[in-house]
mmCIF file of C-alpha atoms in Angstrom:
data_model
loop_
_atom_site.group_PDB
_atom_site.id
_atom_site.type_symbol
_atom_site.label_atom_id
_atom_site.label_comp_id
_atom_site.label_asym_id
_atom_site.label_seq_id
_atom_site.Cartn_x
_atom_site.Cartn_y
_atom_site.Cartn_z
ATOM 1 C CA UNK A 49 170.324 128.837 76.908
ATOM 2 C CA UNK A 50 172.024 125.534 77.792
ATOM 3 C CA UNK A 51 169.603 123.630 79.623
ATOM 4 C CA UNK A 52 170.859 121.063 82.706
ATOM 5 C CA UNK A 53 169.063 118.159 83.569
ATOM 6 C CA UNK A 54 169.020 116.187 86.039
ATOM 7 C CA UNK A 55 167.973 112.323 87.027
ATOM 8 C CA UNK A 56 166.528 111.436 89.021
ATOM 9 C CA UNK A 57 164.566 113.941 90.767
ATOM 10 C CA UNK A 58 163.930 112.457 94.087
ATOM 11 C CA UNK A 59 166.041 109.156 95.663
ATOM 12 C CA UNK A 60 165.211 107.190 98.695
ATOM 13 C CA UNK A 61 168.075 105.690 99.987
ATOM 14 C CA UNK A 62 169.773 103.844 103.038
ATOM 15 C CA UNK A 63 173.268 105.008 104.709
ATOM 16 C CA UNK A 64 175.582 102.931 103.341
ATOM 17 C CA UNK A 65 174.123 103.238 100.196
ATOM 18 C CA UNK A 66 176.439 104.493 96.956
ATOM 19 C CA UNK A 67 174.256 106.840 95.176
ATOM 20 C CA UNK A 68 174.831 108.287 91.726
ATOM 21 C CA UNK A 69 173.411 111.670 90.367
ATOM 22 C CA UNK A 70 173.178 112.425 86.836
ATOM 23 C CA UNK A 71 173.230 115.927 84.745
ATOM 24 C CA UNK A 72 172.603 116.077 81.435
ATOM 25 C CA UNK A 73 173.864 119.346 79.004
ATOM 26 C CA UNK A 74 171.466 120.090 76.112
ATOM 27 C CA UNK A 75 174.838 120.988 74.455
ATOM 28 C CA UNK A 76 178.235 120.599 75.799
ATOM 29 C CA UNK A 77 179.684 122.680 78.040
ATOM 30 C CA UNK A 78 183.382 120.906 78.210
ATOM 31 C CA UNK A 79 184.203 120.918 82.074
ATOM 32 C CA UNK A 80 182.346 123.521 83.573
ATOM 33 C CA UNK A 81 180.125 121.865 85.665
ATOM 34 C CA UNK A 82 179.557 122.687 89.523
ATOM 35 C CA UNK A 83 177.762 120.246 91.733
ATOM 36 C CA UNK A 84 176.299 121.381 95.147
ATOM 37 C CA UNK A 85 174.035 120.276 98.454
ATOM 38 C CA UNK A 86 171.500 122.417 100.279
ATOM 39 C CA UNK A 87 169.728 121.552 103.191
ATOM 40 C CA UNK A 88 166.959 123.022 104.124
ATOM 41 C CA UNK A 89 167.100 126.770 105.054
ATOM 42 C CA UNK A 90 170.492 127.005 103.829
ATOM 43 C CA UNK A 91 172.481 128.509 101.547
ATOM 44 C CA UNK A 92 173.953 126.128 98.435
ATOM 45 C CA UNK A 93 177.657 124.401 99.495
ATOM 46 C CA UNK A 94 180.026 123.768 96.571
ATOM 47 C CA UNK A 95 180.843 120.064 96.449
ATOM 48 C CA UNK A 96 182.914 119.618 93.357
ATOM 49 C CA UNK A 97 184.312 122.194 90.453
ATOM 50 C CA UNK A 98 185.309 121.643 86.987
ATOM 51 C CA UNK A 99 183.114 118.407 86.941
ATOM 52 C CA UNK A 100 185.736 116.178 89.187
ATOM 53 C CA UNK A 101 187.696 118.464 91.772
ATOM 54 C CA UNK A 102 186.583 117.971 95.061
ATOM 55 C CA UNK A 103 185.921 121.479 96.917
ATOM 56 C CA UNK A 104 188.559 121.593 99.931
ATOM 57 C CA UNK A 105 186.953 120.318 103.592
ATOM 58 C CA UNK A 106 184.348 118.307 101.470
ATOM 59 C CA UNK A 107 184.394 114.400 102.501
ATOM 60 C CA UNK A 108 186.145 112.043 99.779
ATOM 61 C CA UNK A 109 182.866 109.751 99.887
ATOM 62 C CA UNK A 110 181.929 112.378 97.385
ATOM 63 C CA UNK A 111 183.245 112.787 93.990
ATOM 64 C CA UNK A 112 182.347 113.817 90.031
ATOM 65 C CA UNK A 113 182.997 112.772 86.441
ATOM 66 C CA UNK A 114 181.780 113.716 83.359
ATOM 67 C CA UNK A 115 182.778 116.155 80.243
ATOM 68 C CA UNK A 116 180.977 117.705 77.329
ATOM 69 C CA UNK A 117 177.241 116.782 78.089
ATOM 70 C CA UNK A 118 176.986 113.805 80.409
ATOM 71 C CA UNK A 119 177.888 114.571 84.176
ATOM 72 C CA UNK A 120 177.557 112.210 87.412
ATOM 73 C CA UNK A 121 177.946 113.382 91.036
ATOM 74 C CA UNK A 122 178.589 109.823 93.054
ATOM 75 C CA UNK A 123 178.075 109.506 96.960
ATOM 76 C CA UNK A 124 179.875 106.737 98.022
ATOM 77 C CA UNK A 125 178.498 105.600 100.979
ATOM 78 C CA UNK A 126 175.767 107.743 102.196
ATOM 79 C CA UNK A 127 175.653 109.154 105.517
ATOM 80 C CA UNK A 128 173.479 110.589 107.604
ATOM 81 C CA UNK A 129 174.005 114.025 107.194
ATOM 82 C CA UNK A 130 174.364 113.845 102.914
ATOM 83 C CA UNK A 131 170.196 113.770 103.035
ATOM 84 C CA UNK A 132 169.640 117.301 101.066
ATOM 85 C CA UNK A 133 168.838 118.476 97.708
ATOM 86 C CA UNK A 134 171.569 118.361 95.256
ATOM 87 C CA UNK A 135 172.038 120.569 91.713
ATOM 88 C CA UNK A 136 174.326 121.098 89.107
ATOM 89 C CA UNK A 137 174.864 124.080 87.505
ATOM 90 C CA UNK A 138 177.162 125.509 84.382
ATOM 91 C CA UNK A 139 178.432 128.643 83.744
ATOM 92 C CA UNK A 140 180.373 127.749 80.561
ATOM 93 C CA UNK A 141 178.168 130.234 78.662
ATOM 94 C CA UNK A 142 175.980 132.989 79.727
ATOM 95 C CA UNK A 143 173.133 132.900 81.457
ATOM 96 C CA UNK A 144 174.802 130.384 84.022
ATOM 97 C CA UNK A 145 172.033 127.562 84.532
ATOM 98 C CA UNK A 146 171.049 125.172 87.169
ATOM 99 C CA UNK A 147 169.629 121.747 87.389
ATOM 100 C CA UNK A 148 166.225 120.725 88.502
ATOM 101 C CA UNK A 149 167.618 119.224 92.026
ATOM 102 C CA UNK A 150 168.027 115.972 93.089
ATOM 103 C CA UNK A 151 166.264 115.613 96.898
ATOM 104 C CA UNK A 152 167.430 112.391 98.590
ATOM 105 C CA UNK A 153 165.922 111.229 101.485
ATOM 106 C CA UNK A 154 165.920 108.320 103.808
ATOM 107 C CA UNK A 155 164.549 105.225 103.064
ATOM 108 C CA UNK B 229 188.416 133.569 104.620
ATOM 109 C CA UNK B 230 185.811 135.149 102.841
ATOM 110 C CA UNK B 231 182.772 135.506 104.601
ATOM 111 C CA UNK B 232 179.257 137.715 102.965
ATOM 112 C CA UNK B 233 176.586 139.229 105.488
ATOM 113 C CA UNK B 234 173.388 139.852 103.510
ATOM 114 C CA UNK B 235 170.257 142.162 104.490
ATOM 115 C CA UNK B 236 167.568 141.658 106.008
ATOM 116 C CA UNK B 237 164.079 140.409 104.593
ATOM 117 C CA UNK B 238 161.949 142.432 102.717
ATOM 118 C CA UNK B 239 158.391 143.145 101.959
ATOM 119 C CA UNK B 240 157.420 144.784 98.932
ATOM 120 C CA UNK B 241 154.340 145.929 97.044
ATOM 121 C CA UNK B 242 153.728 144.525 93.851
ATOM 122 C CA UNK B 243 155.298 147.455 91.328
ATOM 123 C CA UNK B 244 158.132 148.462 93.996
ATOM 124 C CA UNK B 245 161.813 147.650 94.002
ATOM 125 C CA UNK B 246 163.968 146.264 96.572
ATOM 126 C CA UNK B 247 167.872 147.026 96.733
ATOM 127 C CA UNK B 248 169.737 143.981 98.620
ATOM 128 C CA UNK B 249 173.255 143.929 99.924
ATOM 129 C CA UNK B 250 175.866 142.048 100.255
ATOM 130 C CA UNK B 251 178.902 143.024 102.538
ATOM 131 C CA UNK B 252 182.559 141.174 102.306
ATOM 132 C CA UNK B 253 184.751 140.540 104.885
ATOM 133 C CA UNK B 254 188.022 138.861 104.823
ATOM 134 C CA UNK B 255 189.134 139.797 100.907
ATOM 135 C CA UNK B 256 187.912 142.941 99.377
ATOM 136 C CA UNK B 257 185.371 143.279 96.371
ATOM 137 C CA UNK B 258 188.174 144.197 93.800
ATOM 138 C CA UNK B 259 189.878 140.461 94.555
ATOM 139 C CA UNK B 260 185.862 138.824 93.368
ATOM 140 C CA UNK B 261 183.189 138.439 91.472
ATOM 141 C CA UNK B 262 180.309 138.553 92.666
ATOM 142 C CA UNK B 263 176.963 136.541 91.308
ATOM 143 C CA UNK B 264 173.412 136.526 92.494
ATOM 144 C CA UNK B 265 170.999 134.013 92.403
ATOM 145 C CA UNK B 266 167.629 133.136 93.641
ATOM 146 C CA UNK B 267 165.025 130.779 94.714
ATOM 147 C CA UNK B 268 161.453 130.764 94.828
ATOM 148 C CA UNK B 269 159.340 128.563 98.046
ATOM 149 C CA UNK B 270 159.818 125.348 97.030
ATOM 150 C CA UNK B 271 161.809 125.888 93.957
ATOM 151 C CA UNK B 272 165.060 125.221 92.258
ATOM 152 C CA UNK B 273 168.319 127.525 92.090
ATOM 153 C CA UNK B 274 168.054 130.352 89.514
ATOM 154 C CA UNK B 275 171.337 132.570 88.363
ATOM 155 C CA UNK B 276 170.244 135.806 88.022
ATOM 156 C CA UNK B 277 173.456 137.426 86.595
ATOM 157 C CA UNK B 278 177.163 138.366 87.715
ATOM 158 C CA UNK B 279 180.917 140.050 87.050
ATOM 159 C CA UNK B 280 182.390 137.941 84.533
ATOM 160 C CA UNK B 281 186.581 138.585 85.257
ATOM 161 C CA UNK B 282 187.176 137.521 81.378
ATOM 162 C CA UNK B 283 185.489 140.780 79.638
ATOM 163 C CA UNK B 284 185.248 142.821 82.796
ATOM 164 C CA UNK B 285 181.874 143.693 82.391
ATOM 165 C CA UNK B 286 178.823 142.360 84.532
ATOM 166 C CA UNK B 287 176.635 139.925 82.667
ATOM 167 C CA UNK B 288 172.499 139.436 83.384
ATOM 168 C CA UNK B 289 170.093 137.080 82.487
ATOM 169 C CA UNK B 290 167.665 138.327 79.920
ATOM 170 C CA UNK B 291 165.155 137.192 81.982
ATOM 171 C CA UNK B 292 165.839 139.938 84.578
ATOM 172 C CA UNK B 293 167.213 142.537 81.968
ATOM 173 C CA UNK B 294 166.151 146.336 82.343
ATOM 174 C CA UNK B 295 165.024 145.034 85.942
ATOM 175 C CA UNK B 296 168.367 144.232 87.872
ATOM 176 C CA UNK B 297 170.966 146.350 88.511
ATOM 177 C CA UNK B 298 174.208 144.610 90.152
ATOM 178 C CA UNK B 299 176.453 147.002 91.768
ATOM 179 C CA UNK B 300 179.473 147.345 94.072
ATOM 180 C CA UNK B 301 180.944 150.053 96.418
ATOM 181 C CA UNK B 302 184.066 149.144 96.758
ATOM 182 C CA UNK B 303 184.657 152.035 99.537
ATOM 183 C CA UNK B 304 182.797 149.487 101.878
ATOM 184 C CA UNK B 305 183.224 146.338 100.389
ATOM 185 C CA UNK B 306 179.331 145.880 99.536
ATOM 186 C CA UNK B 307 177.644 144.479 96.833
ATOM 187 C CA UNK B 308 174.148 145.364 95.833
ATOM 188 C CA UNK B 309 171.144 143.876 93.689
ATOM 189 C CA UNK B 310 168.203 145.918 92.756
ATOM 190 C CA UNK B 311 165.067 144.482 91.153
ATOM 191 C CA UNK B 312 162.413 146.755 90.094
ATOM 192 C CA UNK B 313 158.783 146.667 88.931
ATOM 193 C CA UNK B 314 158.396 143.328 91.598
ATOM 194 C CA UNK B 315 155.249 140.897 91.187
ATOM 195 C CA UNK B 316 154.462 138.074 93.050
ATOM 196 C CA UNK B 317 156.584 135.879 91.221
ATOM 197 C CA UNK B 318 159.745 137.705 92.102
ATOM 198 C CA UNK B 319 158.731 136.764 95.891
ATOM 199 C CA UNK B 320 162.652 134.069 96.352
ATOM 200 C CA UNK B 321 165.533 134.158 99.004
ATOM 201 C CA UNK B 322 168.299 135.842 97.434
ATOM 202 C CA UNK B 323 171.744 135.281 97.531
ATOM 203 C CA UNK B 324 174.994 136.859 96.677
ATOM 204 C CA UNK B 325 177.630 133.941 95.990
ATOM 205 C CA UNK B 326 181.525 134.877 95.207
ATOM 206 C CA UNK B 327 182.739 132.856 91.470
ATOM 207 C CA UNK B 328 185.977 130.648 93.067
ATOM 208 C CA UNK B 329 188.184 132.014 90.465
ATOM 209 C CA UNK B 330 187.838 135.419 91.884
ATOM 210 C CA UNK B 331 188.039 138.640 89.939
ATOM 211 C CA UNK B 332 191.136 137.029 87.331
ATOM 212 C CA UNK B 333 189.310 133.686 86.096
ATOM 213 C CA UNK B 334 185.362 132.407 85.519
ATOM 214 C CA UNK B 335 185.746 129.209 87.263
ATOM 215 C CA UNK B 336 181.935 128.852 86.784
ATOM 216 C CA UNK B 337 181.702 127.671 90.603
ATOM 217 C CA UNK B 338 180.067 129.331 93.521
ATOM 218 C CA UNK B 339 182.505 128.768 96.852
ATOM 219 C CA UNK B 340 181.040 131.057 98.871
ATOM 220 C CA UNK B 341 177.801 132.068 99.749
ATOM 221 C CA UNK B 342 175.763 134.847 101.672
ATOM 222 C CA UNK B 343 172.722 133.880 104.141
ATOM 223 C CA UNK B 344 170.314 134.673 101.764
ATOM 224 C CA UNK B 345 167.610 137.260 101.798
ATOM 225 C CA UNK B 346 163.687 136.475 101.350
ATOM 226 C CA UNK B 347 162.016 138.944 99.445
ATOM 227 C CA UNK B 348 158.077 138.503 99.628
ATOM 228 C CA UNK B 349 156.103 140.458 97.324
ATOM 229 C CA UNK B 350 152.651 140.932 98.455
ATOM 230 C CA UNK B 351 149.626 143.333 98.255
#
């Protein structure tokens, strides 16, 4: 199984801030990442696809980069209502896997 | 636009099984694939298996295999996912979530997701 991990695991930071999240591929999984946000009590929302393309009605303050093994998910200047949980997952090869989670929260 | 209307919570002995489902509106099952994944209290995301467009067939974890079954009436648009011999452990909201390449490519992305079900597994 390809295992996804992600750094760091928890982030305190201030709006404004410009937040990066990484994801790491124990083997490479060429573009096939997905990155999404979850706030509490709610269901997962797609943010980006095929490790860069932004999701449509997803704010441009968000974006992703990354191929083969190495993956970031960048916030560019956080607002109020980015402070979730954030994952990556892959479904380049079966079973589809997820990240730990990144939770950011205010500082 | 695709919208998916989940069940409602469940409690289950230890030993039972629980059939969740997932109804489509706005496209019909034929024109997706359908995943499911869960997550524990507390926990991360885990996939739990799905319809992979590319071989036609509907691929599980083998952490979950001989317990799920992933089905779909397509008569009424719903999608189902049955876990059997539950324990504690399986207690997670549930989701169905729709692959954005639909049923003709594995875009390995998740656009659109269901409410989510909590299972709780208890004695």
């Amino acid at each position: 199984d390809i295992q996804l991990t992600q750094s760091p695991s928890f982030l305190s930071a201030s709006v404004g801030d410009r937040v990066t999240i990484t994801c790491r591929a124990s083997q490479g999984i060429s573009s096939y990442l997905a990155w999404y946000q979850q706030k509490p009590g709610k269901a997962p929302k797609l943010l980006i696809y095929a490790a860069s393309t932004l999701q449509s009605g997803v704010p441009s303050r968000f974006s992703g980069s990354g191929s083969g093994t190495e993956f970031t998910l960048t916030i560019s200047s956080l607002q109020p209502e980015d402070f979730a949980t954030y994952y990556c997952q892959q479904l380049n090869s079966y079973p589809g896997t997820f990240g730990g989670g990144t939770k950011v929260e205010i500082k | 636009q695709v919208q998916l209307v989940q069940s409602g919570a469940e409690v289950k002995k230890p030993g039972a099984s629980v059939k969740v489902s997932c109804k489509v509106s706005g496209y019909t099952l034929t024109e997706l694939s359908m995943h499911w994944v869960r997550q524990a209290p507390g926990k991360g995301l885990e996939w739990m298996g799905g319809f992979d467009p590319e071989d036609g067939e509907t691929i599980y974890a083998q952490k979950f295999q001989g317990r799920v079954t992933m089905t779909e009436d397509t008569s009424t648009d719903t999608a189902y996912m049955e876990l059997s011999s539950l324990r504690s452990e399986d207690t997670a909201v549930y989701y169905c979530a729709t692959d954005k390449g639909g049923s003709y490519y594995r875009f390995g992305a998740f656009d659109i997701w269901g409410q989510g079900t909590m299972v709780t597994v208890s004695s």
